[in-house]
Short mmCIF file of C-alpha atoms in Angstrom, two decimals:
data_model
loop_
_atom_site.label_atom_id
_atom_site.label_comp_id
_atom_site.label_asym_id
_atom_site.label_seq_id
_atom_site.Cartn_x
_atom_site.Cartn_y
_atom_site.Cartn_z
CA MET A 1 10.40 -10.28 -16.58
CA ASP A 2 11.66 -13.76 -17.40
CA ALA A 3 9.91 -16.67 -15.78
CA TYR A 4 11.46 -18.63 -12.95
CA ASN A 5 12.76 -22.09 -13.84
CA GLU A 6 11.32 -25.29 -12.39
CA LYS A 7 14.12 -25.79 -9.91
CA VAL A 8 13.64 -22.30 -8.47
CA MET A 9 9.89 -22.85 -8.21
CA ALA A 10 10.43 -26.23 -6.54
CA HIS A 11 12.64 -24.61 -3.89
CA PHE A 12 10.08 -21.85 -3.47
CA PHE A 13 7.08 -24.13 -3.06
CA ASN A 14 8.94 -26.57 -0.79
CA PRO A 15 11.81 -24.62 0.70
CA LYS A 16 14.43 -26.62 2.58
CA ASN A 17 15.66 -25.58 6.04
CA VAL A 18 12.84 -23.20 6.87
CA GLY A 19 12.70 -22.00 10.45
CA GLU A 20 15.16 -21.15 13.15
CA ILE A 21 17.72 -22.95 15.30
CA GLU A 22 16.99 -22.28 18.96
CA ASP A 23 20.61 -22.47 20.14
CA ALA A 24 22.23 -21.23 16.94
CA ASP A 25 25.96 -20.50 17.09
CA GLY A 26 25.72 -17.78 14.47
CA ILE A 27 22.82 -15.65 13.24
CA GLY A 28 23.10 -13.31 10.27
CA THR A 29 20.42 -10.86 9.13
CA VAL A 30 20.94 -8.97 5.90
CA GLY A 31 18.83 -6.74 3.68
CA ASN A 32 16.40 -4.04 4.49
CA PRO A 33 12.61 -4.03 4.09
CA VAL A 34 12.82 -0.52 2.65
CA CYS A 35 14.98 -1.70 -0.23
CA GLY A 36 13.58 -5.15 -0.70
CA ASP A 37 14.24 -8.48 0.88
CA VAL A 38 15.34 -9.46 4.38
CA MET A 39 17.13 -12.75 4.97
CA ARG A 40 18.04 -14.26 8.34
CA VAL A 41 20.26 -17.33 8.52
CA TYR A 42 20.86 -19.50 11.60
CA LEU A 43 23.94 -21.76 11.77
CA LYS A 44 24.84 -24.59 14.12
CA ILE A 45 28.60 -25.07 14.10
CA GLU A 46 30.52 -27.93 15.65
CA GLY A 47 34.28 -28.41 15.38
CA GLY A 48 34.57 -25.78 12.69
CA ARG A 49 31.93 -27.45 10.55
CA ILE A 50 28.38 -26.28 9.83
CA VAL A 51 26.18 -29.09 11.04
CA ASP A 52 22.84 -27.34 10.55
CA ALA A 53 21.50 -24.27 8.78
CA LYS A 54 18.05 -22.72 8.77
CA PHE A 55 16.54 -19.51 7.45
CA LYS A 56 13.71 -17.04 7.63
CA THR A 57 13.16 -14.76 4.68
CA PHE A 58 10.90 -11.85 3.77
CA GLY A 59 11.04 -11.59 0.02
CA CYS A 60 10.11 -12.72 -3.41
CA VAL A 61 10.27 -16.18 -4.96
CA ALA A 62 13.97 -15.75 -5.78
CA ALA A 63 14.78 -14.68 -2.23
CA VAL A 64 13.09 -17.75 -0.75
CA ALA A 65 14.64 -20.11 -3.31
CA THR A 66 18.17 -18.75 -2.83
CA SER A 67 17.76 -18.96 0.98
CA SER A 68 16.69 -22.56 0.61
CA MET A 69 19.58 -23.37 -1.73
CA VAL A 70 22.33 -21.59 0.18
CA THR A 71 21.38 -23.29 3.45
CA GLU A 72 21.52 -26.62 1.60
CA LEU A 73 24.93 -25.75 0.17
CA VAL A 74 26.56 -24.80 3.48
CA LYS A 75 25.41 -27.81 5.45
CA GLY A 76 28.35 -30.12 6.18
CA LYS A 77 30.85 -27.54 4.96
CA THR A 78 33.74 -26.14 7.01
CA ILE A 79 33.62 -22.44 7.81
CA GLU A 80 36.25 -21.74 5.19
CA GLU A 81 34.37 -23.67 2.55
CA ALA A 82 31.13 -21.89 3.46
CA LEU A 83 32.82 -18.50 3.23
CA SER A 84 33.95 -19.29 -0.30
CA ILE A 85 30.38 -19.89 -1.55
CA THR A 86 29.58 -17.08 -3.95
CA ASN A 87 26.22 -15.81 -5.10
CA ARG A 88 27.11 -17.19 -8.52
CA ALA A 89 27.41 -20.68 -7.03
CA VAL A 90 23.92 -20.31 -5.56
CA VAL A 91 22.51 -19.18 -8.91
CA GLU A 92 24.25 -22.07 -10.68
CA ALA A 93 22.91 -24.56 -8.17
CA LEU A 94 19.43 -23.19 -8.93
CA GLU A 95 20.15 -23.48 -12.66
CA GLY A 96 19.71 -19.76 -13.16
CA LEU A 97 17.58 -16.82 -12.04
CA PRO A 98 15.87 -14.06 -14.04
CA LYS A 99 18.34 -11.22 -14.60
CA ASN A 100 16.56 -8.70 -12.38
CA LYS A 101 16.52 -11.22 -9.52
CA ILE A 102 20.26 -11.90 -9.37
CA HIS A 103 20.54 -9.42 -6.49
CA CYS A 104 18.62 -11.89 -4.32
CA SER A 105 21.46 -14.40 -4.59
CA LEU A 106 23.84 -11.72 -3.35
CA LEU A 107 21.73 -11.51 -0.22
CA ALA A 108 22.09 -15.28 0.26
CA GLU A 109 25.89 -15.06 0.11
CA GLU A 110 25.90 -12.10 2.48
CA ALA A 111 23.56 -13.80 4.96
CA ILE A 112 25.90 -16.80 5.32
CA LYS A 113 28.89 -14.48 5.75
CA ALA A 114 27.01 -12.43 8.36
CA ALA A 115 26.06 -15.56 10.29
CA ILE A 116 29.65 -16.82 10.26
CA GLU A 117 30.92 -13.41 11.37
CA ASP A 118 28.43 -13.50 14.20
CA TYR A 119 29.73 -16.95 15.16
CA GLN A 120 33.34 -15.80 15.00
CA ARG A 121 32.60 -12.74 17.11
CA LYS A 122 30.84 -14.86 19.71
CA THR A 123 33.68 -17.41 19.90
CA LYS A 124 36.24 -14.61 20.15
CA ASN A 125 34.33 -13.09 23.06
CA LEU A 126 34.06 -16.52 24.60
CA LEU A 127 37.83 -17.04 24.28
CA LYS A 128 38.42 -13.65 25.86
CA GLU A 129 36.17 -14.54 28.77
CA VAL A 130 37.99 -17.87 29.23
CA LYS A 131 41.36 -16.12 29.20
CA GLU A 132 40.23 -13.50 31.67
CA MET B 1 -10.84 -25.04 -12.51
CA GLY B 2 -8.98 -21.90 -11.65
CA ILE B 3 -10.27 -18.82 -9.89
CA TYR B 4 -9.55 -15.71 -11.95
CA LEU B 5 -9.40 -12.54 -9.87
CA ASP B 6 -7.24 -10.45 -12.19
CA HIS B 7 -9.79 -8.71 -14.42
CA ASN B 8 -7.91 -5.39 -14.27
CA ALA B 9 -5.08 -7.14 -16.11
CA THR B 10 -7.36 -8.54 -18.77
CA THR B 11 -10.70 -10.27 -19.24
CA PRO B 12 -11.76 -13.27 -21.32
CA MET B 13 -13.57 -12.45 -24.54
CA ARG B 14 -17.29 -12.81 -24.13
CA GLU B 15 -19.28 -15.17 -26.33
CA GLU B 16 -21.10 -12.35 -28.18
CA VAL B 17 -17.74 -10.85 -29.16
CA ILE B 18 -16.36 -14.13 -30.44
CA ARG B 19 -19.49 -14.72 -32.50
CA ALA B 20 -19.42 -11.18 -33.90
CA VAL B 21 -15.80 -11.33 -35.05
CA GLU B 22 -15.94 -14.80 -36.55
CA PRO B 23 -17.09 -13.75 -40.06
CA PHE B 24 -14.19 -11.27 -40.16
CA LEU B 25 -11.74 -14.06 -39.40
CA ARG B 26 -13.16 -15.97 -42.37
CA HIS B 27 -14.81 -14.56 -45.48
CA ALA B 28 -15.20 -10.84 -44.58
CA PHE B 29 -11.53 -10.09 -45.05
CA GLY B 30 -11.64 -6.92 -47.16
CA ASN B 31 -9.63 -3.79 -46.47
CA PRO B 32 -12.05 -1.10 -45.27
CA SER B 33 -10.25 1.41 -47.49
CA SER B 34 -10.96 -0.62 -50.63
CA LEU B 35 -13.78 0.81 -52.69
CA HIS B 36 -14.99 -2.52 -54.04
CA VAL B 37 -17.63 -4.66 -52.43
CA TYR B 38 -15.16 -6.54 -50.22
CA GLY B 39 -13.94 -3.31 -48.70
CA ARG B 40 -17.29 -1.55 -48.44
CA LYS B 41 -18.83 -4.38 -46.45
CA VAL B 42 -16.03 -4.28 -43.88
CA LYS B 43 -15.99 -0.49 -43.82
CA GLN B 44 -19.67 -0.52 -42.90
CA ALA B 45 -19.05 -2.95 -40.04
CA VAL B 46 -16.17 -0.80 -38.77
CA GLU B 47 -18.38 2.29 -38.77
CA GLU B 48 -21.15 0.44 -36.94
CA ALA B 49 -18.62 -0.59 -34.30
CA ARG B 50 -17.48 3.02 -34.02
CA GLU B 51 -21.08 4.04 -33.35
CA LYS B 52 -21.35 1.46 -30.58
CA VAL B 53 -18.10 2.53 -28.93
CA ALA B 54 -19.16 6.18 -29.18
CA TRP B 55 -22.58 5.37 -27.72
CA ALA B 56 -20.96 3.60 -24.76
CA ILE B 57 -19.26 6.82 -23.64
CA GLY B 58 -21.86 9.29 -24.90
CA ALA B 59 -19.66 10.58 -27.74
CA LEU B 60 -20.19 11.16 -31.45
CA PRO B 61 -18.84 8.47 -33.81
CA GLU B 62 -16.50 11.00 -35.43
CA GLU B 63 -14.96 11.69 -32.03
CA ILE B 64 -13.60 8.12 -31.78
CA VAL B 65 -10.07 7.30 -32.98
CA PHE B 66 -9.24 3.61 -32.87
CA THR B 67 -5.75 2.76 -31.66
CA SER B 68 -3.80 -0.39 -30.83
CA GLY B 69 -4.87 -0.11 -27.20
CA GLY B 70 -4.84 2.03 -24.11
CA THR B 71 -1.11 2.64 -24.21
CA GLU B 72 -1.19 4.04 -27.74
CA ALA B 73 -4.29 6.12 -26.99
CA ASN B 74 -2.55 7.64 -23.96
CA ASN B 75 0.58 8.36 -26.01
CA LEU B 76 -1.55 9.90 -28.76
CA ALA B 77 -3.49 12.05 -26.31
CA LEU B 78 -0.41 13.64 -24.77
CA LYS B 79 1.93 13.78 -27.74
CA GLY B 80 -0.86 14.54 -30.19
CA ILE B 81 -1.96 17.59 -28.25
CA VAL B 82 1.49 19.04 -27.55
CA ASN B 83 2.57 18.46 -31.16
CA SER B 84 -0.55 20.09 -32.58
CA ARG B 85 0.42 23.43 -31.05
CA GLU B 86 2.72 25.44 -33.25
CA LYS B 87 3.44 28.11 -30.70
CA ARG B 88 4.43 26.70 -27.37
CA ARG B 89 3.00 29.49 -25.31
CA ARG B 90 1.66 26.90 -22.93
CA ASN B 91 4.44 24.50 -22.06
CA LYS B 92 3.27 22.91 -18.83
CA VAL B 93 1.82 19.40 -18.60
CA LEU B 94 0.43 17.95 -15.38
CA VAL B 95 -0.22 14.25 -14.80
CA SER B 96 -1.16 12.52 -11.58
CA ALA B 97 1.49 10.53 -9.71
CA VAL B 98 -0.65 7.39 -9.87
CA GLU B 99 -1.15 7.26 -13.65
CA HIS B 100 -0.49 4.16 -15.71
CA PRO B 101 3.10 3.91 -17.04
CA SER B 102 1.79 4.75 -20.54
CA VAL B 103 0.96 8.24 -19.26
CA LEU B 104 3.87 8.63 -16.85
CA GLU B 105 6.48 7.55 -19.38
CA THR B 106 4.97 9.71 -22.13
CA ALA B 107 5.07 12.67 -19.74
CA LYS B 108 8.71 11.86 -19.03
CA ALA B 109 9.41 11.91 -22.78
CA LEU B 110 7.73 15.32 -23.05
CA LYS B 111 9.94 16.56 -20.26
CA LYS B 112 12.99 15.54 -22.29
CA GLU B 113 11.58 17.56 -25.18
CA GLY B 114 11.60 20.61 -22.96
CA PHE B 115 8.09 20.67 -21.53
CA GLU B 116 7.61 21.49 -17.89
CA VAL B 117 6.07 18.35 -16.42
CA HIS B 118 4.67 18.08 -12.90
CA LEU B 119 3.28 15.08 -11.06
CA LEU B 120 0.06 15.80 -9.18
CA PRO B 121 0.36 14.30 -5.69
CA VAL B 122 -2.35 12.10 -4.20
CA THR B 123 -3.73 11.86 -0.69
CA PRO B 124 -3.16 8.73 1.47
CA GLN B 125 -6.59 7.63 0.18
CA GLY B 126 -5.22 7.64 -3.35
CA VAL B 127 -7.17 10.65 -4.63
CA VAL B 128 -5.56 13.55 -6.49
CA ASP B 129 -4.97 16.37 -4.03
CA LEU B 130 -7.10 19.14 -5.53
CA GLU B 131 -5.67 21.88 -3.32
CA LYS B 132 -2.16 21.07 -4.45
CA MET B 133 -3.37 20.83 -8.02
CA GLU B 134 -4.86 24.33 -7.84
CA MET B 135 -1.44 25.60 -6.82
CA LEU B 136 0.16 24.01 -9.89
CA VAL B 137 -2.26 25.04 -12.66
CA ASP B 138 -1.88 28.38 -14.41
CA GLU B 139 -2.24 30.08 -17.81
CA ARG B 140 0.93 28.38 -19.01
CA THR B 141 -0.55 24.91 -18.48
CA LEU B 142 -1.46 23.17 -21.72
CA MET B 143 -2.99 19.96 -20.46
CA VAL B 144 -3.76 17.82 -17.44
CA SER B 145 -4.02 14.04 -17.56
CA VAL B 146 -5.71 12.15 -14.74
CA MET B 147 -7.19 8.68 -14.85
CA LEU B 148 -10.81 7.99 -13.98
CA ALA B 149 -10.16 4.80 -12.00
CA ASN B 150 -6.80 3.63 -10.76
CA ASN B 151 -5.76 0.21 -12.04
CA GLU B 152 -4.16 -0.89 -8.78
CA THR B 153 -6.52 0.41 -6.12
CA GLY B 154 -9.70 1.06 -8.08
CA VAL B 155 -9.90 4.54 -6.53
CA LEU B 156 -11.99 6.96 -8.59
CA GLN B 157 -10.56 10.39 -9.29
CA PRO B 158 -12.63 13.57 -9.04
CA ILE B 159 -12.53 14.26 -12.80
CA LYS B 160 -15.46 16.68 -12.81
CA GLU B 161 -13.72 18.81 -10.18
CA ILE B 162 -10.45 18.62 -12.07
CA VAL B 163 -12.21 19.72 -15.26
CA ARG B 164 -13.84 22.61 -13.41
CA ILE B 165 -10.46 23.82 -12.14
CA CYS B 166 -8.85 23.41 -15.56
CA LYS B 167 -11.58 25.16 -17.55
CA ALA B 168 -10.95 28.37 -15.62
CA TYR B 169 -7.48 28.48 -17.17
CA GLY B 170 -8.40 27.06 -20.58
CA ILE B 171 -6.48 23.86 -19.86
CA LEU B 172 -7.27 20.69 -21.82
CA VAL B 173 -8.11 17.60 -19.79
CA HIS B 174 -7.27 14.03 -20.81
CA CYS B 175 -8.70 11.15 -18.84
CA ASP B 176 -7.50 7.54 -18.97
CA ALA B 177 -10.76 5.65 -18.42
CA VAL B 178 -9.42 2.20 -19.30
CA GLN B 179 -10.16 0.80 -15.85
CA ALA B 180 -13.48 2.61 -15.46
CA LEU B 181 -15.42 1.67 -18.58
CA GLY B 182 -18.02 -0.99 -17.83
CA LYS B 183 -17.49 -0.59 -14.09
CA VAL B 184 -18.95 2.88 -13.62
CA ASN B 185 -20.90 5.18 -15.90
CA VAL B 186 -18.46 6.90 -18.27
CA GLN B 187 -20.03 9.78 -20.20
CA VAL B 188 -17.66 12.24 -21.82
CA ASN B 189 -20.02 15.21 -21.67
CA GLU B 190 -20.91 14.62 -18.05
CA LEU B 191 -17.22 14.43 -17.18
CA GLY B 192 -16.42 17.42 -19.39
CA VAL B 193 -13.10 16.00 -20.59
CA ASP B 194 -11.49 16.84 -23.92
CA LEU B 195 -9.80 13.48 -24.46
CA LEU B 196 -10.55 10.06 -23.02
CA THR B 197 -8.84 6.68 -23.37
CA ILE B 198 -10.63 3.32 -23.39
CA SER B 199 -9.55 -0.23 -24.15
CA ALA B 200 -11.42 -3.36 -25.28
CA HIS B 201 -9.67 -6.16 -23.46
CA LYS B 202 -10.64 -4.86 -20.02
CA ILE B 203 -14.33 -5.16 -20.96
CA TYR B 204 -14.41 -8.71 -22.35
CA GLY B 205 -13.27 -7.61 -25.80
CA PRO B 206 -10.19 -8.46 -27.83
CA LYS B 207 -6.63 -7.40 -27.01
CA GLY B 208 -4.78 -4.95 -29.22
CA ILE B 209 -7.60 -2.48 -29.70
CA GLY B 210 -8.42 0.72 -27.86
CA ALA B 211 -9.73 4.15 -28.66
CA LEU B 212 -9.12 7.77 -27.94
CA TYR B 213 -12.09 10.09 -27.70
CA VAL B 214 -11.13 13.48 -29.11
CA ARG B 215 -13.72 16.20 -28.54
CA LYS B 216 -15.11 17.51 -31.84
CA GLY B 217 -13.13 20.47 -33.11
CA LEU B 218 -10.03 19.72 -31.06
CA LYS B 219 -6.91 19.59 -33.20
CA ILE B 220 -4.61 16.67 -32.58
CA ALA B 221 -1.42 15.63 -34.40
CA SER B 222 -0.77 12.02 -35.35
CA ILE B 223 2.18 10.19 -33.83
CA LEU B 224 2.48 7.83 -36.80
CA HIS B 225 2.91 8.90 -40.41
CA GLY B 226 0.99 7.16 -43.14
CA GLY B 227 -2.38 6.96 -44.79
CA HIS B 228 -5.72 8.63 -44.32
CA GLN B 229 -7.25 6.08 -41.92
CA GLU B 230 -8.94 7.48 -38.80
CA LYS B 231 -8.83 10.87 -40.55
CA GLY B 232 -5.06 10.69 -40.61
CA VAL B 233 -4.84 10.84 -36.82
CA ARG B 234 -4.05 7.14 -36.69
CA PRO B 235 -2.84 5.90 -40.06
CA GLY B 236 -2.53 2.20 -40.82
CA THR B 237 -5.03 -0.40 -41.99
CA GLU B 238 -7.67 -0.78 -39.33
CA ASN B 239 -7.57 -3.67 -36.86
CA VAL B 240 -10.92 -4.83 -38.19
CA ILE B 241 -11.34 -7.85 -35.93
CA GLY B 242 -10.41 -5.77 -32.90
CA ILE B 243 -12.73 -2.93 -33.84
CA ILE B 244 -15.73 -5.20 -34.47
CA GLY B 245 -15.08 -6.98 -31.17
CA PHE B 246 -14.63 -3.68 -29.33
CA GLY B 247 -17.99 -2.43 -30.62
CA VAL B 248 -19.86 -5.43 -29.26
CA ALA B 249 -17.86 -5.50 -26.01
CA ALA B 250 -18.50 -1.78 -25.35
CA GLU B 251 -22.22 -2.10 -26.03
CA LYS B 252 -22.58 -5.18 -23.83
CA ALA B 253 -20.47 -3.71 -21.03
CA VAL B 254 -22.73 -0.67 -20.76
CA GLN B 255 -25.87 -2.81 -20.97
CA ASP B 256 -24.51 -5.06 -18.20
CA LEU B 257 -23.73 -2.04 -16.08
CA ARG B 258 -27.25 -0.68 -16.51
CA GLU B 259 -28.71 -4.08 -15.67
CA GLY B 260 -26.85 -4.09 -12.35
CA VAL B 261 -24.16 -6.68 -13.05
CA MET B 262 -21.59 -4.52 -11.25
CA GLU B 263 -23.75 -4.35 -8.13
CA ARG B 264 -23.35 -8.11 -7.74
CA VAL B 265 -19.62 -7.79 -8.40
CA ALA B 266 -19.43 -5.10 -5.70
CA GLU B 267 -21.14 -7.42 -3.23
CA LEU B 268 -18.56 -10.13 -3.92
CA ARG B 269 -15.68 -7.65 -3.67
CA ASP B 270 -17.01 -6.38 -0.35
CA LEU B 271 -17.43 -9.95 0.88
CA LEU B 272 -13.84 -10.79 -0.09
CA GLU B 273 -12.52 -7.70 1.63
CA ARG B 274 -14.60 -8.22 4.78
CA LEU B 275 -13.63 -11.89 5.13
CA ILE B 276 -9.93 -11.18 4.66
CA LEU B 277 -10.06 -8.41 7.27
CA GLU B 278 -11.91 -10.76 9.62
CA LYS B 279 -9.76 -13.85 9.16
CA VAL B 280 -6.28 -12.57 8.44
CA PRO B 281 -4.64 -10.32 11.03
CA PHE B 282 -2.27 -7.47 10.15
CA VAL B 283 -3.71 -6.41 6.81
CA VAL B 284 -4.42 -2.99 5.34
CA VAL B 285 -6.82 -2.06 2.55
CA ASN B 286 -5.13 0.41 0.23
CA GLY B 287 -7.28 3.15 -1.21
CA SER B 288 -10.56 4.36 0.16
CA GLY B 289 -13.45 6.59 -0.70
CA GLN B 290 -15.09 6.01 -4.04
CA ARG B 291 -13.75 2.99 -5.89
CA VAL B 292 -14.78 0.94 -8.90
CA PRO B 293 -16.92 -2.00 -7.74
CA ASN B 294 -14.56 -4.81 -8.71
CA THR B 295 -11.19 -3.90 -7.20
CA THR B 296 -9.59 -4.17 -3.80
CA ASN B 297 -5.92 -3.76 -3.00
CA ILE B 298 -4.77 -5.34 0.24
CA SER B 299 -1.37 -5.30 1.92
CA PHE B 300 -0.48 -8.35 3.98
CA ALA B 301 2.11 -7.18 6.47
CA PHE B 302 5.41 -9.06 6.94
CA ILE B 303 5.20 -10.93 3.64
CA GLU B 304 6.05 -10.14 0.07
CA GLY B 305 3.32 -9.89 -2.56
CA GLU B 306 5.12 -11.85 -5.23
CA SER B 307 5.56 -14.85 -2.94
CA LEU B 308 1.89 -14.84 -2.03
CA MET B 309 0.90 -14.40 -5.67
CA PHE B 310 2.88 -17.51 -6.69
CA LEU B 311 1.53 -19.59 -3.79
CA LEU B 312 -2.02 -18.61 -4.82
CA SER B 313 -1.22 -19.30 -8.45
CA GLN B 314 -0.14 -22.83 -7.50
CA GLU B 315 -3.66 -23.31 -6.15
CA GLY B 316 -5.15 -21.97 -9.37
CA ILE B 317 -5.98 -18.52 -8.02
CA ALA B 318 -4.91 -15.63 -10.24
CA VAL B 319 -4.26 -12.29 -8.55
CA SER B 320 -1.72 -9.60 -9.17
CA THR B 321 0.91 -7.69 -7.28
CA GLY B 322 0.44 -4.03 -8.11
CA SER B 323 -0.09 -3.73 -11.83
CA ALA B 324 0.79 -6.53 -14.23
CA CYS B 325 3.39 -4.31 -15.86
CA SER B 326 5.31 -3.94 -12.66
CA SER B 327 5.18 -7.55 -11.49
CA GLY B 328 8.75 -8.56 -11.72
CA SER B 329 10.14 -5.11 -11.27
CA LEU B 330 11.99 -4.53 -8.06
CA GLU B 331 10.37 -1.27 -7.12
CA PRO B 332 7.23 -1.49 -5.06
CA SER B 333 4.12 -0.07 -6.72
CA HIS B 334 4.50 3.63 -7.59
CA VAL B 335 0.81 4.05 -6.83
CA LEU B 336 1.07 2.78 -3.25
CA VAL B 337 4.31 4.67 -2.65
CA ALA B 338 2.64 7.88 -3.92
CA MET B 339 -0.11 7.27 -1.37
CA GLY B 340 2.54 7.26 1.34
CA LEU B 341 2.36 3.56 2.15
CA PRO B 342 5.60 2.38 3.79
CA HIS B 343 7.72 0.31 1.38
CA GLU B 344 7.44 -2.95 3.26
CA LEU B 345 3.64 -2.72 3.26
CA ALA B 346 3.63 -1.71 -0.39
CA GLN B 347 5.66 -4.84 -1.11
CA GLY B 348 3.04 -7.00 0.56
CA ALA B 349 0.23 -5.66 -1.62
CA ILE B 350 -2.06 -7.88 -3.66
CA ARG B 351 -4.64 -6.62 -6.11
CA PHE B 352 -7.86 -8.57 -6.41
CA SER B 353 -9.96 -7.54 -9.41
CA LEU B 354 -13.21 -9.38 -9.86
CA GLY B 355 -15.33 -9.90 -12.94
CA LYS B 356 -18.92 -10.57 -13.89
CA ASP B 357 -18.53 -14.35 -13.77
CA ASN B 358 -16.95 -14.77 -10.33
CA THR B 359 -19.03 -16.63 -7.77
CA CYS B 360 -19.52 -16.54 -4.03
CA GLU B 361 -17.97 -20.02 -3.75
CA GLU B 362 -14.84 -18.77 -5.47
CA ILE B 363 -14.53 -15.94 -2.98
CA LEU B 364 -14.94 -18.25 0.01
CA LYS B 365 -12.36 -20.67 -1.39
CA THR B 366 -9.95 -17.80 -2.08
CA VAL B 367 -10.18 -16.49 1.47
CA GLU B 368 -9.57 -19.97 2.87
CA ILE B 369 -6.42 -20.43 0.77
CA ILE B 370 -5.16 -16.91 1.47
CA GLU B 371 -5.44 -17.55 5.20
CA GLU B 372 -3.34 -20.70 4.85
CA LYS B 373 -0.71 -19.21 2.53
CA VAL B 374 -0.26 -15.97 4.47
CA ASN B 375 0.31 -18.03 7.61
CA LYS B 376 2.85 -20.18 5.80
CA LEU B 377 4.82 -17.14 4.60
CA ARG B 378 4.65 -15.39 7.96
CA GLU B 379 5.99 -18.50 9.65
CA PHE B 380 9.30 -17.89 7.98
CA SER B 381 9.27 -14.12 7.81
CA PRO B 382 12.00 -12.45 9.88
CA LEU B 383 9.87 -9.29 9.91
CA TYR B 384 7.00 -11.16 11.55
CA ASP B 385 9.45 -12.53 14.13
CA ASP B 386 10.71 -9.04 14.87
CA PHE B 387 7.16 -7.73 15.18
CA LEU B 388 6.16 -10.47 17.64
CA ARG B 389 9.30 -9.90 19.68
CA SER B 390 8.87 -6.13 19.69
CA GLY B 391 5.77 -6.49 21.84
CA LEU B 392 4.15 -3.67 19.85
CA ASP B 393 0.48 -3.89 19.05
CA TRP B 394 -0.51 -3.66 15.39
CA GLN B 395 -1.62 -0.03 15.44
CA SER B 396 1.60 1.14 17.12
CA TYR B 397 3.61 -0.94 14.67
CA LEU B 398 1.81 0.71 11.75
CA LEU B 399 2.48 4.15 13.19
CA SER B 400 6.15 3.32 13.69
CA ARG B 401 6.46 2.53 9.99
CA ARG B 402 4.86 5.69 8.63
#
């Protein structure tokens, strides 16, 4: 396989946003240990903007690095902006990944989307409760 | 200074080998096939090396065919035997499920050519299931290929038993002994095999040189076309430097083994294994029963092997996830999966393979760093979170995954 670049290794050795947010507004878990990696993203959302993001990941170097990068990318973004972040954007921000590790970046995109969906579901339920 | 615990991937060349090959890098440059003095001198050295390699496995010099390494020797063993048969009365080939890719992929190629290929299953301990093997062998079986020691787990296969079963049906047996030579006694007549693969760079010799033992009288076709070298079985000008180095490495490896070097290595391996089991919770040793003295394969639950490998590498510790060939591939080790290990545990597997120069201090340091790095990775593993929240104890968790 190709080697990882320095930026990827830097994010792997010192990942940003590791951990969990106790009172997260949205949590998304994607992947499956049987197939490979598992990524869990925690989002804190205020006024439609992501004010904090953290992650926990079971996976290879690329999985950890993309988790680190995608949580960096979404911080400060509106929900719409965060939803538009593609796996390609994550790979570009990391200045590339080995070909057979591109699938890890897909997981990063999906984890953010899953966390936002979770947030939207929760707020919808909350609205319903308020209305009732 | 780094700590090298990846001797099943490759070993450094030993001093005696470097000294022995040096003249052949300089003035002794002749082609062994040349009849003049330049050639004859080199030819003689090549034949002396052949004697040493043969001696190391209890074979005759004329039973040794030098190849470019273990992979070529394994290809030659399988393809050479099936291609040497004009009538394909026997069209069945059996290889174990835990073979090196050079055997598995060759078997796959034979299947494409129309041979009936079966994988011999292994037990959860990693040993070929002899009962199931007996159900697969018959008079239509041409050959069986099973390794002596597994590269990932170090588990030794019951070759003598396999040979006994095969002889009853007149089946040829090939054995890939690349990971066994120098670690356990490898004697072709004691094992009773017809073909056996060995490689130099796993025993402190040079890379790019291996050999196939072909029992005297056994017909084997070449897979390359060319000159008369190696009696036409492996044409091409000899890798003189490799062969000379292999001779010395093979001789020294067997001498070391007889002098008890591997007993010390076994002590260090056992120490490493015991300390990891003591200090790191939620780990599983993969492969049990008889193993080569230098290898242990350990799964660290809830984390991924590649991540741990890179964190250890940053500290100068070299280990491997599965086999070197599959690091970087997405599939977990085929060996561990064949043993029935759940995928997520197979993904957390690290192979430690020690060598003659490792020290006790290195082992202690390694355990200390492993403890720290495994904790670091578990801290941000969602699987570890889920396990802690599940309230399950470790044994029940393991059972739930199988």
